[in-house]
mmCIF file of C-alpha atoms and ligand atoms in Angstrom:
data_model
loop_
_atom_site.group_PDB
_atom_site.id
_atom_site.type_symbol
_atom_site.label_atom_id
_atom_site.label_comp_id
_atom_site.label_asym_id
_atom_site.label_seq_id
_atom_site.Cartn_x
_atom_site.Cartn_y
_atom_site.Cartn_z
ATOM 1 C CA UNK A 1 149.269 133.410 146.656
ATOM 2 C CA UNK A 2 147.624 130.006 147.120
ATOM 3 C CA UNK A 3 148.182 127.289 144.547
ATOM 4 C CA UNK A 4 145.447 126.192 142.191
ATOM 5 C CA UNK A 5 144.907 122.748 140.630
ATOM 6 C CA UNK A 6 142.466 122.155 137.786
ATOM 7 C CA UNK A 7 141.464 119.555 135.226
ATOM 8 C CA UNK A 8 139.370 122.187 133.458
ATOM 9 C CA UNK A 9 141.700 122.465 130.450
ATOM 10 C CA UNK A 10 141.295 120.966 126.955
ATOM 11 C CA UNK A 11 141.503 117.195 127.337
ATOM 12 C CA UNK A 12 141.912 117.587 131.103
ATOM 13 C CA UNK A 13 140.597 115.064 133.614
ATOM 14 C CA UNK A 14 140.832 115.090 137.431
ATOM 15 C CA UNK A 15 138.642 115.743 140.458
ATOM 16 C CA UNK A 16 140.281 118.083 142.959
ATOM 17 C CA UNK A 17 139.228 117.048 146.465
ATOM 18 C CA UNK A 18 141.396 119.614 148.273
ATOM 19 C CA UNK A 19 144.387 121.713 147.189
ATOM 20 C CA UNK A 20 144.480 124.186 150.057
ATOM 21 C CA UNK A 21 147.716 122.674 151.387
ATOM 22 C CA UNK A 22 150.489 122.176 148.767
ATOM 23 C CA UNK A 23 151.958 119.411 150.937
ATOM 24 C CA UNK A 24 148.699 117.466 150.755
ATOM 25 C CA UNK A 25 147.019 117.924 147.359
ATOM 26 C CA UNK A 26 144.245 115.367 147.288
ATOM 27 C CA UNK A 27 142.866 114.247 143.913
ATOM 28 C CA UNK A 28 140.519 111.620 142.523
ATOM 29 C CA UNK A 29 140.285 109.923 139.122
ATOM 30 C CA UNK A 30 136.992 110.384 137.257
ATOM 31 C CA UNK A 31 135.431 107.392 135.448
ATOM 32 C CA UNK A 32 134.241 107.705 131.858
ATOM 33 C CA UNK A 33 130.551 108.057 131.158
ATOM 34 C CA UNK A 34 129.300 104.476 131.229
ATOM 35 C CA UNK A 35 131.387 104.063 134.384
ATOM 36 C CA UNK A 36 134.405 102.380 132.830
ATOM 37 C CA UNK A 37 137.172 103.178 135.251
ATOM 38 C CA UNK A 38 140.774 103.566 134.136
ATOM 39 C CA UNK A 39 143.744 105.473 135.426
ATOM 40 C CA UNK A 40 143.648 108.427 133.054
ATOM 41 C CA UNK A 41 144.465 111.907 134.445
ATOM 42 C CA UNK A 42 145.645 115.242 133.064
ATOM 43 C CA UNK A 43 145.622 118.512 135.011
ATOM 44 C CA UNK A 44 147.371 121.826 135.595
ATOM 45 C CA UNK A 45 148.994 123.380 138.665
ATOM 46 C CA UNK A 46 149.182 127.162 138.946
ATOM 47 C CA UNK A 47 151.208 129.081 141.534
ATOM 48 C CA UNK A 48 153.545 126.199 142.296
ATOM 49 C CA UNK A 49 156.890 127.841 141.438
ATOM 50 C CA UNK A 50 159.406 126.904 144.126
ATOM 51 C CA UNK A 51 156.722 125.261 146.277
ATOM 52 C CA UNK A 52 157.162 121.703 147.533
ATOM 53 C CA UNK A 53 153.985 119.983 146.360
ATOM 54 C CA UNK A 54 152.772 116.504 147.236
ATOM 55 C CA UNK A 55 150.015 115.021 145.060
ATOM 56 C CA UNK A 56 147.924 112.055 146.153
ATOM 57 C CA UNK A 57 145.465 110.312 143.827
ATOM 58 C CA UNK A 58 143.231 108.766 146.455
ATOM 59 C CA UNK A 59 141.283 106.251 144.379
ATOM 60 C CA UNK A 60 144.030 104.900 142.091
ATOM 61 C CA UNK A 61 143.702 101.437 143.629
ATOM 62 C CA UNK A 62 140.012 101.273 142.689
ATOM 63 C CA UNK A 63 141.046 100.894 139.029
ATOM 64 C CA UNK A 64 142.583 97.501 139.791
ATOM 65 C CA UNK A 65 139.056 96.047 139.878
ATOM 66 C CA UNK A 66 138.773 96.689 136.125
ATOM 67 C CA UNK A 67 142.031 95.004 135.105
ATOM 68 C CA UNK A 68 141.780 92.872 132.002
ATOM 69 C CA UNK A 69 141.407 89.137 132.678
ATOM 70 C CA UNK A 70 144.502 86.965 132.809
ATOM 71 C CA UNK A 71 146.765 89.749 134.112
ATOM 72 C CA UNK A 72 147.364 88.337 137.624
ATOM 73 C CA UNK A 73 151.037 87.640 136.938
ATOM 74 C CA UNK A 74 151.669 91.105 135.471
ATOM 75 C CA UNK A 75 152.582 94.141 137.620
ATOM 76 C CA UNK A 76 149.733 96.651 137.904
ATOM 77 C CA UNK A 77 149.538 99.989 136.094
ATOM 78 C CA UNK A 78 150.688 102.069 139.108
ATOM 79 C CA UNK A 79 153.924 100.207 139.797
ATOM 80 C CA UNK A 80 157.288 101.124 138.263
ATOM 81 C CA UNK A 81 156.005 104.321 136.741
ATOM 82 C CA UNK A 82 155.402 107.970 137.511
ATOM 83 C CA UNK A 83 153.452 110.808 135.957
ATOM 84 C CA UNK A 84 154.827 112.984 133.186
ATOM 85 C CA UNK A 85 155.139 116.717 133.786
ATOM 86 C CA UNK A 86 155.717 119.661 131.473
ATOM 87 C CA UNK A 87 156.206 123.419 131.687
ATOM 88 C CA UNK A 88 155.893 124.143 127.966
ATOM 89 C CA UNK A 89 153.459 121.312 127.008
ATOM 90 C CA UNK A 90 156.031 120.169 124.434
ATOM 91 C CA UNK A 91 158.716 118.421 126.497
ATOM 92 C CA UNK A 92 157.368 115.966 129.082
ATOM 93 C CA UNK A 93 159.601 114.573 131.821
ATOM 94 C CA UNK A 94 158.981 111.829 134.362
ATOM 95 C CA UNK A 95 158.590 112.171 138.098
ATOM 96 C CA UNK A 96 159.127 109.320 140.555
ATOM 97 C CA UNK A 97 156.007 108.084 142.306
ATOM 98 C CA UNK A 98 154.844 105.480 144.778
ATOM 99 C CA UNK A 99 151.757 103.306 145.120
ATOM 100 C CA UNK A 100 150.627 101.724 148.386
ATOM 101 C CA UNK A 101 147.892 99.593 146.856
ATOM 102 C CA UNK A 102 145.297 102.378 146.975
ATOM 103 C CA UNK A 103 146.916 105.834 146.830
ATOM 104 C CA UNK A 104 149.295 106.926 144.045
ATOM 105 C CA UNK A 105 151.613 109.685 145.313
ATOM 106 C CA UNK A 106 154.264 111.927 143.845
ATOM 107 C CA UNK A 107 156.144 115.067 144.856
ATOM 108 C CA UNK A 108 157.373 117.983 142.788
ATOM 109 C CA UNK A 109 158.791 121.473 143.289
ATOM 110 C CA UNK A 110 158.073 123.249 139.977
ATOM 111 C CA UNK A 111 160.577 125.672 138.452
ATOM 112 C CA UNK A 112 157.815 127.772 136.878
ATOM 113 C CA UNK A 113 154.401 129.136 137.814
ATOM 114 C CA UNK A 114 152.457 126.720 135.598
ATOM 115 C CA UNK A 115 153.067 122.992 135.394
ATOM 116 C CA UNK A 116 151.036 120.300 133.649
ATOM 117 C CA UNK A 117 150.806 116.712 134.844
ATOM 118 C CA UNK A 118 149.415 113.647 133.078
ATOM 119 C CA UNK A 119 149.607 109.908 132.998
ATOM 120 C CA UNK A 120 151.237 110.174 129.570
ATOM 121 C CA UNK A 121 151.921 113.036 127.174
ATOM 122 C CA UNK A 122 148.564 114.373 125.913
ATOM 123 C CA UNK A 123 147.834 114.494 122.191
ATOM 124 C CA UNK A 124 145.153 117.120 121.807
ATOM 125 C CA UNK A 125 142.615 117.489 119.038
ATOM 126 C CA UNK A 126 144.360 120.663 117.846
ATOM 127 C CA UNK A 127 147.530 118.675 117.288
ATOM 128 C CA UNK A 128 145.580 116.189 115.167
ATOM 129 C CA UNK A 129 144.202 119.063 113.083
ATOM 130 C CA UNK A 130 147.765 120.352 112.675
ATOM 131 C CA UNK A 131 148.885 116.906 111.526
ATOM 132 C CA UNK A 132 146.109 116.696 108.938
ATOM 133 C CA UNK A 133 146.793 120.209 107.691
ATOM 134 C CA UNK A 134 150.487 119.448 107.307
ATOM 135 C CA UNK A 135 149.922 116.074 105.659
ATOM 136 C CA UNK A 136 147.534 117.374 103.018
ATOM 137 C CA UNK A 137 150.308 119.553 101.568
ATOM 138 C CA UNK A 138 151.890 116.363 100.232
ATOM 139 C CA UNK A 139 150.864 115.347 96.721
ATOM 140 C CA UNK A 140 150.758 111.752 97.981
ATOM 141 C CA UNK A 141 147.749 112.346 100.252
ATOM 142 C CA UNK A 142 144.024 112.797 99.966
ATOM 143 C CA UNK A 143 141.969 113.496 103.088
ATOM 144 C CA UNK A 144 138.346 112.401 103.259
ATOM 145 C CA UNK A 145 135.751 112.899 105.982
ATOM 146 C CA UNK A 146 134.140 109.477 106.297
ATOM 147 C CA UNK A 147 131.703 110.004 109.157
ATOM 148 C CA UNK A 148 130.887 111.783 112.384
ATOM 149 C CA UNK A 149 131.149 110.909 116.037
ATOM 150 C CA UNK A 150 128.173 110.800 118.416
ATOM 151 C CA UNK A 151 128.737 114.509 119.133
ATOM 152 C CA UNK A 152 129.070 115.339 115.442
ATOM 153 C CA UNK A 153 132.845 115.688 115.201
ATOM 154 C CA UNK A 154 134.173 114.704 111.791
ATOM 155 C CA UNK A 155 136.163 111.496 111.446
ATOM 156 C CA UNK A 156 138.855 111.817 108.789
ATOM 157 C CA UNK A 157 140.841 109.359 106.733
ATOM 158 C CA UNK A 158 144.138 109.896 104.960
ATOM 159 C CA UNK A 159 144.622 107.961 101.741
ATOM 160 C CA UNK A 160 148.313 107.613 100.901
ATOM 161 C CA UNK A 161 149.184 106.736 97.330
ATOM 162 C CA UNK A 162 147.069 106.301 94.218
ATOM 163 C CA UNK A 163 144.345 103.686 94.044
ATOM 164 C CA UNK A 164 144.702 101.304 91.096
ATOM 165 C CA UNK A 165 143.566 97.757 90.297
ATOM 166 C CA UNK A 166 145.719 95.102 91.922
ATOM 167 C CA UNK A 167 147.189 97.315 94.590
ATOM 168 C CA UNK A 168 147.204 96.064 98.171
ATOM 169 C CA UNK A 169 145.015 97.800 100.761
ATOM 170 C CA UNK A 170 146.917 98.615 103.973
ATOM 171 C CA UNK A 171 145.014 100.077 106.936
ATOM 172 C CA UNK A 172 146.210 101.843 110.079
ATOM 173 C CA UNK A 173 143.645 102.611 112.800
ATOM 174 C CA UNK A 174 144.236 104.739 115.899
ATOM 175 C CA UNK A 175 142.436 106.396 118.767
ATOM 176 C CA UNK A 176 139.593 103.983 119.564
ATOM 177 C CA UNK A 177 140.698 104.496 123.195
ATOM 178 C CA UNK A 178 141.347 108.203 123.414
ATOM 179 C CA UNK A 179 143.696 108.262 126.416
ATOM 180 C CA UNK A 180 146.155 106.014 124.560
ATOM 181 C CA UNK A 181 147.809 109.075 123.050
ATOM 182 C CA UNK A 182 150.967 107.212 122.113
ATOM 183 C CA UNK A 183 149.170 106.475 118.834
ATOM 184 C CA UNK A 184 149.198 110.137 117.790
ATOM 185 C CA UNK A 185 152.955 110.459 118.108
ATOM 186 C CA UNK A 186 153.438 107.052 116.460
ATOM 187 C CA UNK A 187 151.356 108.224 113.475
ATOM 188 C CA UNK A 188 153.436 111.375 113.146
ATOM 189 C CA UNK A 189 156.530 109.221 112.662
ATOM 190 C CA UNK A 190 154.719 106.905 110.276
ATOM 191 C CA UNK A 191 153.272 109.718 108.149
ATOM 192 C CA UNK A 192 156.459 111.790 108.068
ATOM 193 C CA UNK A 193 158.253 108.782 106.621
ATOM 194 C CA UNK A 194 155.492 107.645 104.264
ATOM 195 C CA UNK A 195 155.175 111.175 102.831
ATOM 196 C CA UNK A 196 158.900 111.702 102.335
ATOM 197 C CA UNK A 197 159.327 111.721 98.524
ATOM 198 C CA UNK A 198 162.990 110.807 98.965
ATOM 199 C CA UNK A 199 162.372 107.727 101.106
ATOM 200 C CA UNK A 200 162.776 104.543 99.019
ATOM 201 C CA UNK A 201 160.900 102.352 101.505
ATOM 202 C CA UNK A 202 157.824 104.580 101.431
ATOM 203 C CA UNK A 203 157.904 105.019 97.670
ATOM 204 C CA UNK A 204 158.220 101.291 97.085
ATOM 205 C CA UNK A 205 155.261 100.575 99.368
ATOM 206 C CA UNK A 206 153.100 103.147 97.580
ATOM 207 C CA UNK A 207 153.943 101.688 94.176
ATOM 208 C CA UNK A 208 152.464 98.390 95.320
ATOM 209 C CA UNK A 209 149.831 99.459 97.837
ATOM 210 C CA UNK A 210 147.530 102.176 99.088
ATOM 211 C CA UNK A 211 147.596 103.051 102.777
ATOM 212 C CA UNK A 212 144.402 104.165 104.545
ATOM 213 C CA UNK A 213 145.015 105.876 107.905
ATOM 214 C CA UNK A 214 142.250 106.729 110.386
ATOM 215 C CA UNK A 215 144.139 108.930 112.865
ATOM 216 C CA UNK A 216 141.431 109.325 115.510
ATOM 217 C CA UNK A 217 138.375 107.080 115.802
ATOM 218 C CA UNK A 218 137.139 108.641 119.050
ATOM 219 C CA UNK A 219 137.424 112.438 118.721
ATOM 220 C CA UNK A 220 134.778 113.044 121.414
ATOM 221 C CA UNK A 221 136.962 111.166 123.893
ATOM 222 C CA UNK A 222 140.010 113.227 122.916
ATOM 223 C CA UNK A 223 138.189 116.526 123.244
ATOM 224 C CA UNK A 224 136.667 115.695 126.641
ATOM 225 C CA UNK A 225 139.646 113.841 128.105
ATOM 226 C CA UNK A 226 137.937 110.468 128.485
ATOM 227 C CA UNK A 227 139.954 107.298 128.921
ATOM 228 C CA UNK A 228 138.303 104.770 126.602
ATOM 229 C CA UNK A 229 134.607 105.267 125.895
ATOM 230 C CA UNK A 230 132.638 107.402 123.446
ATOM 231 C CA UNK A 231 129.921 109.954 124.254
ATOM 232 C CA UNK A 232 127.250 107.319 124.965
ATOM 233 C CA UNK A 233 129.571 105.134 127.031
ATOM 234 C CA UNK A 234 130.485 102.623 124.310
ATOM 235 C CA UNK A 235 133.869 100.908 124.189
ATOM 236 C CA UNK A 236 134.450 101.152 120.434
ATOM 237 C CA UNK A 237 136.790 98.202 120.427
ATOM 238 C CA UNK A 238 133.892 95.912 121.407
ATOM 239 C CA UNK A 239 131.605 97.039 118.567
ATOM 240 C CA UNK A 240 133.055 95.511 115.441
ATOM 241 C CA UNK A 241 130.564 92.673 114.948
ATOM 242 C CA UNK A 242 127.511 94.956 114.894
ATOM 243 C CA UNK A 243 128.323 98.683 115.061
ATOM 244 C CA UNK A 244 125.312 100.996 115.058
ATOM 245 C CA UNK A 245 124.546 104.636 114.380
ATOM 246 C CA UNK A 246 123.181 104.970 117.908
ATOM 247 C CA UNK A 247 126.010 103.336 119.857
ATOM 248 C CA UNK A 248 129.099 103.425 117.662
ATOM 249 C CA UNK A 249 128.913 105.495 114.466
ATOM 250 C CA UNK A 250 132.698 105.912 114.757
ATOM 251 C CA UNK A 251 133.208 102.191 114.098
ATOM 252 C CA UNK A 252 130.364 101.868 111.622
ATOM 253 C CA UNK A 253 131.807 104.393 109.179
ATOM 254 C CA UNK A 254 135.216 102.706 109.203
ATOM 255 C CA UNK A 255 133.782 99.212 108.914
ATOM 256 C CA UNK A 256 131.492 100.219 106.028
ATOM 257 C CA UNK A 257 134.470 101.667 104.185
ATOM 258 C CA UNK A 258 136.543 98.554 104.759
ATOM 259 C CA UNK A 259 133.725 96.477 103.249
ATOM 260 C CA UNK A 260 133.734 98.742 100.204
ATOM 261 C CA UNK A 261 137.500 98.975 99.752
ATOM 262 C CA UNK A 262 138.869 95.683 101.120
ATOM 263 C CA UNK A 263 141.691 94.979 103.567
ATOM 264 C CA UNK A 264 144.984 93.152 103.013
ATOM 265 C CA UNK A 265 146.745 94.349 106.184
ATOM 266 C CA UNK A 266 145.694 96.258 109.274
ATOM 267 C CA UNK A 267 147.347 97.512 112.440
ATOM 268 C CA UNK A 268 145.139 98.934 115.219
ATOM 269 C CA UNK A 269 147.150 101.231 117.516
ATOM 270 C CA UNK A 270 146.612 101.124 121.296
ATOM 271 C CA UNK A 271 148.642 101.451 124.512
ATOM 272 C CA UNK A 272 148.921 99.242 127.575
ATOM 273 C CA UNK A 273 149.358 100.690 131.061
ATOM 274 C CA UNK A 274 150.865 97.592 132.651
ATOM 275 C CA UNK A 275 153.547 96.055 130.425
ATOM 276 C CA UNK A 276 156.962 97.586 129.875
ATOM 277 C CA UNK A 277 157.364 96.846 126.172
ATOM 278 C CA UNK A 278 155.783 97.278 122.784
ATOM 279 C CA UNK A 279 153.865 94.168 121.874
ATOM 280 C CA UNK A 280 151.488 92.837 119.237
ATOM 281 C CA UNK A 281 148.317 90.811 119.526
ATOM 282 C CA UNK A 282 147.569 88.529 116.619
ATOM 283 C CA UNK A 283 144.162 87.119 115.740
ATOM 284 C CA UNK A 284 145.394 83.567 116.119
ATOM 285 C CA UNK A 285 142.220 82.167 117.705
ATOM 286 C CA UNK A 286 139.686 83.410 115.157
ATOM 287 C CA UNK A 287 137.392 80.732 113.663
ATOM 288 C CA UNK A 288 139.221 80.794 110.319
ATOM 289 C CA UNK A 289 142.657 80.591 111.915
ATOM 290 C CA UNK A 290 145.137 79.075 109.503
ATOM 291 C CA UNK A 291 148.786 78.192 109.192
ATOM 292 C CA UNK A 292 148.999 81.002 106.650
ATOM 293 C CA UNK A 293 147.874 83.651 109.160
ATOM 294 C CA UNK A 294 150.129 82.235 111.885
ATOM 295 C CA UNK A 295 153.075 82.368 109.516
ATOM 296 C CA UNK A 296 152.278 85.922 108.408
ATOM 297 C CA UNK A 297 152.095 87.084 112.026
ATOM 298 C CA UNK A 298 155.444 85.477 112.927
ATOM 299 C CA UNK A 299 157.135 86.883 109.833
ATOM 300 C CA UNK A 300 155.780 90.346 110.516
ATOM 301 C CA UNK A 301 156.945 90.290 114.140
ATOM 302 C CA UNK A 302 160.444 89.290 113.063
ATOM 303 C CA UNK A 303 160.543 91.951 110.369
ATOM 304 C CA UNK A 304 159.557 94.686 112.821
ATOM 305 C CA UNK A 305 162.056 93.476 115.437
ATOM 306 C CA UNK A 306 164.758 93.650 112.769
ATOM 307 C CA UNK A 307 163.631 97.163 111.771
ATOM 308 C CA UNK A 308 163.675 98.541 115.338
ATOM 309 C CA UNK A 309 164.874 97.251 118.712
ATOM 310 C CA UNK A 310 161.842 99.016 120.208
ATOM 311 C CA UNK A 311 159.816 96.027 119.030
ATOM 312 C CA UNK A 312 160.919 93.088 121.140
ATOM 313 C CA UNK A 313 160.087 89.496 120.351
ATOM 314 C CA UNK A 314 158.910 87.241 123.139
ATOM 315 C CA UNK A 315 156.128 89.362 124.635
ATOM 316 C CA UNK A 316 152.871 87.706 123.571
ATOM 317 C CA UNK A 317 149.593 89.202 124.690
ATOM 318 C CA UNK A 318 149.539 88.587 128.464
ATOM 319 C CA UNK A 319 147.280 86.018 130.059
ATOM 320 C CA UNK A 320 147.710 83.394 127.376
ATOM 321 C CA UNK A 321 145.679 82.919 124.238
ATOM 322 C CA UNK A 322 141.921 82.663 124.742
ATOM 323 C CA UNK A 323 140.213 79.589 123.371
ATOM 324 C CA UNK A 324 138.155 81.764 121.033
ATOM 325 C CA UNK A 325 139.003 85.229 119.792
ATOM 326 C CA UNK A 326 136.612 88.050 120.694
ATOM 327 C CA UNK A 327 135.378 89.135 117.273
ATOM 328 C CA UNK A 328 133.914 92.358 118.701
ATOM 329 C CA UNK A 329 137.520 93.652 118.792
ATOM 330 C CA UNK A 330 138.765 95.349 115.642
ATOM 331 C CA UNK A 331 141.820 93.286 114.857
ATOM 332 C CA UNK A 332 140.032 89.960 115.317
ATOM 333 C CA UNK A 333 136.968 90.946 113.283
ATOM 334 C CA UNK A 334 139.114 92.341 110.458
ATOM 335 C CA UNK A 335 141.257 89.195 110.258
ATOM 336 C CA UNK A 336 138.183 86.952 110.235
ATOM 337 C CA UNK A 337 136.280 89.017 107.676
ATOM 338 C CA UNK A 338 139.131 89.616 105.233
ATOM 339 C CA UNK A 339 141.452 86.633 105.894
ATOM 340 C CA UNK A 340 144.342 89.059 106.274
ATOM 341 C CA UNK A 341 147.186 89.924 108.614
ATOM 342 C CA UNK A 342 145.519 92.150 111.217
ATOM 343 C CA UNK A 343 147.314 93.010 114.444
ATOM 344 C CA UNK A 344 146.802 94.931 117.668
ATOM 345 C CA UNK A 345 149.742 97.176 118.590
ATOM 346 C CA UNK A 346 150.219 98.068 122.252
ATOM 347 C CA UNK A 347 152.782 100.717 123.240
ATOM 348 C CA UNK A 348 153.728 101.172 126.905
ATOM 349 C CA UNK A 349 152.798 103.992 129.266
ATOM 350 C CA UNK A 350 155.767 103.081 131.477
ATOM 351 C CA UNK A 351 159.266 102.650 130.126
ATOM 352 C CA UNK A 352 160.542 99.697 128.161
ATOM 353 C CA UNK A 353 162.496 97.158 130.171
ATOM 354 C CA UNK A 354 165.132 96.685 127.467
ATOM 355 C CA UNK A 355 166.242 100.358 127.411
ATOM 356 C CA UNK A 356 165.385 102.628 130.293
ATOM 357 C CA UNK A 357 165.276 106.401 130.071
ATOM 358 C CA UNK A 358 164.797 107.585 133.645
ATOM 359 C CA UNK A 359 164.218 111.169 132.560
ATOM 360 C CA UNK A 360 161.421 110.472 130.089
ATOM 361 C CA UNK A 361 160.380 106.810 130.116
ATOM 362 C CA UNK A 362 158.581 105.725 126.946
ATOM 363 C CA UNK A 363 158.279 109.145 125.363
ATOM 364 C CA UNK A 364 156.575 110.910 122.453
ATOM 365 C CA UNK A 365 159.974 111.094 120.763
ATOM 366 C CA UNK A 366 160.440 107.335 120.974
ATOM 367 C CA UNK A 367 156.854 106.664 119.859
ATOM 368 C CA UNK A 368 157.459 108.857 116.790
ATOM 369 C CA UNK A 369 160.652 107.047 115.864
ATOM 370 C CA UNK A 370 158.940 103.722 116.426
ATOM 371 C CA UNK A 371 156.215 104.799 114.000
ATOM 372 C CA UNK A 372 158.840 105.569 111.384
ATOM 373 C CA UNK A 373 160.080 101.974 111.640
ATOM 374 C CA UNK A 374 156.726 100.409 110.681
ATOM 375 C CA UNK A 375 157.142 100.937 106.895
ATOM 376 C CA UNK A 376 160.261 98.743 106.884
ATOM 377 C CA UNK A 377 158.287 95.844 108.381
ATOM 378 C CA UNK A 378 155.385 96.460 106.001
ATOM 379 C CA UNK A 379 157.686 96.488 102.969
ATOM 380 C CA UNK A 380 159.116 93.153 104.066
ATOM 381 C CA UNK A 381 155.729 91.467 104.452
ATOM 382 C CA UNK A 382 154.120 92.827 101.258
ATOM 383 C CA UNK A 383 155.167 89.885 99.011
ATOM 384 C CA UNK A 384 153.410 87.408 101.347
ATOM 385 C CA UNK A 385 150.218 89.331 102.148
ATOM 386 C CA UNK A 386 148.114 87.766 99.402
ATOM 387 C CA UNK A 387 149.785 84.361 99.119
ATOM 388 C CA UNK A 388 147.047 81.754 99.696
ATOM 389 C CA UNK A 389 144.506 84.504 100.310
ATOM 390 C CA UNK A 390 140.943 83.094 100.466
ATOM 391 C CA UNK A 391 138.585 86.090 100.682
HETATM 392 ZN ZN1 ZN B 1 143.204 100.398 123.799
#
């Protein structure tokens, strides 16, 4: 029987140029609508059991033209990494790969008939629905539908804890860029801990604060397998100054709610395909930058590093600080509008450099445990969040 390769699966994404010869499976990446071009892929191989297969992604090098500015000194997204593969879609293991500047290649002889391949472990929309269904069984949670995507998919928010005057408002955003699926696993770790009635850290936070979690801001992207954009080709993380119903209803509903509720802390969860570490971006160059915000950011970084070695100090956002922050990005706009600690979290696609797991690389399991470490850092920073607060 011949092999078959297909991206026509939920959240799948690949163009099959030719798979008639298992030793020369030729593939191409597909840009998002709006033509933003990133290295996202997710596909299935059928009939590969015991067959030596060689996969070549022919246009991988074309994505280098869309690298973020200031990254010249950083290794590119195709170096020092390989795809993840899975037989059961639960455990994902790494394969070695090579990149010649244009073509990304890897080989594999599957042990089973079906094998899935992806840039990083997928986090499908069904899994998000499972997470919401599980979370709502806790008496600590309310779930609210706050808006709809361009294609009409509901955008949900979890409210953890009981709202009361004087309580801090903590926000966690995820999924603006739908291929950065690390966020889903990170949120599982965060929510499992925050909803544990026997966890003193979580209970202490919820006595003093309410946590608002938006688990997926771009459900259309998740469902279709897009890398970063929404259904009309908008990069949601460039919409925060003036979101609109036509271009970015996903941002507008969250922003409107923030205006109504207030924000004392926010973390916006993303992933970075180039760096081999978890790192934070702080809104240090916003117009209302202050010693207070600088100090909060440094304290928070140190608290998280103490809570988990997966957060390493000394990895500032690459390329140096811009002269002026881009307020169209969520974390910058939120910090400027609410004079609060608001950070960008980037998890790796590769492995971390401090602790290397050659079998898995940075994995869903590690992302989940990393998420469970966030409450310790939040608990530590709570006493300072409103000190000298101006808005
Ligand atoms: Zn992102």
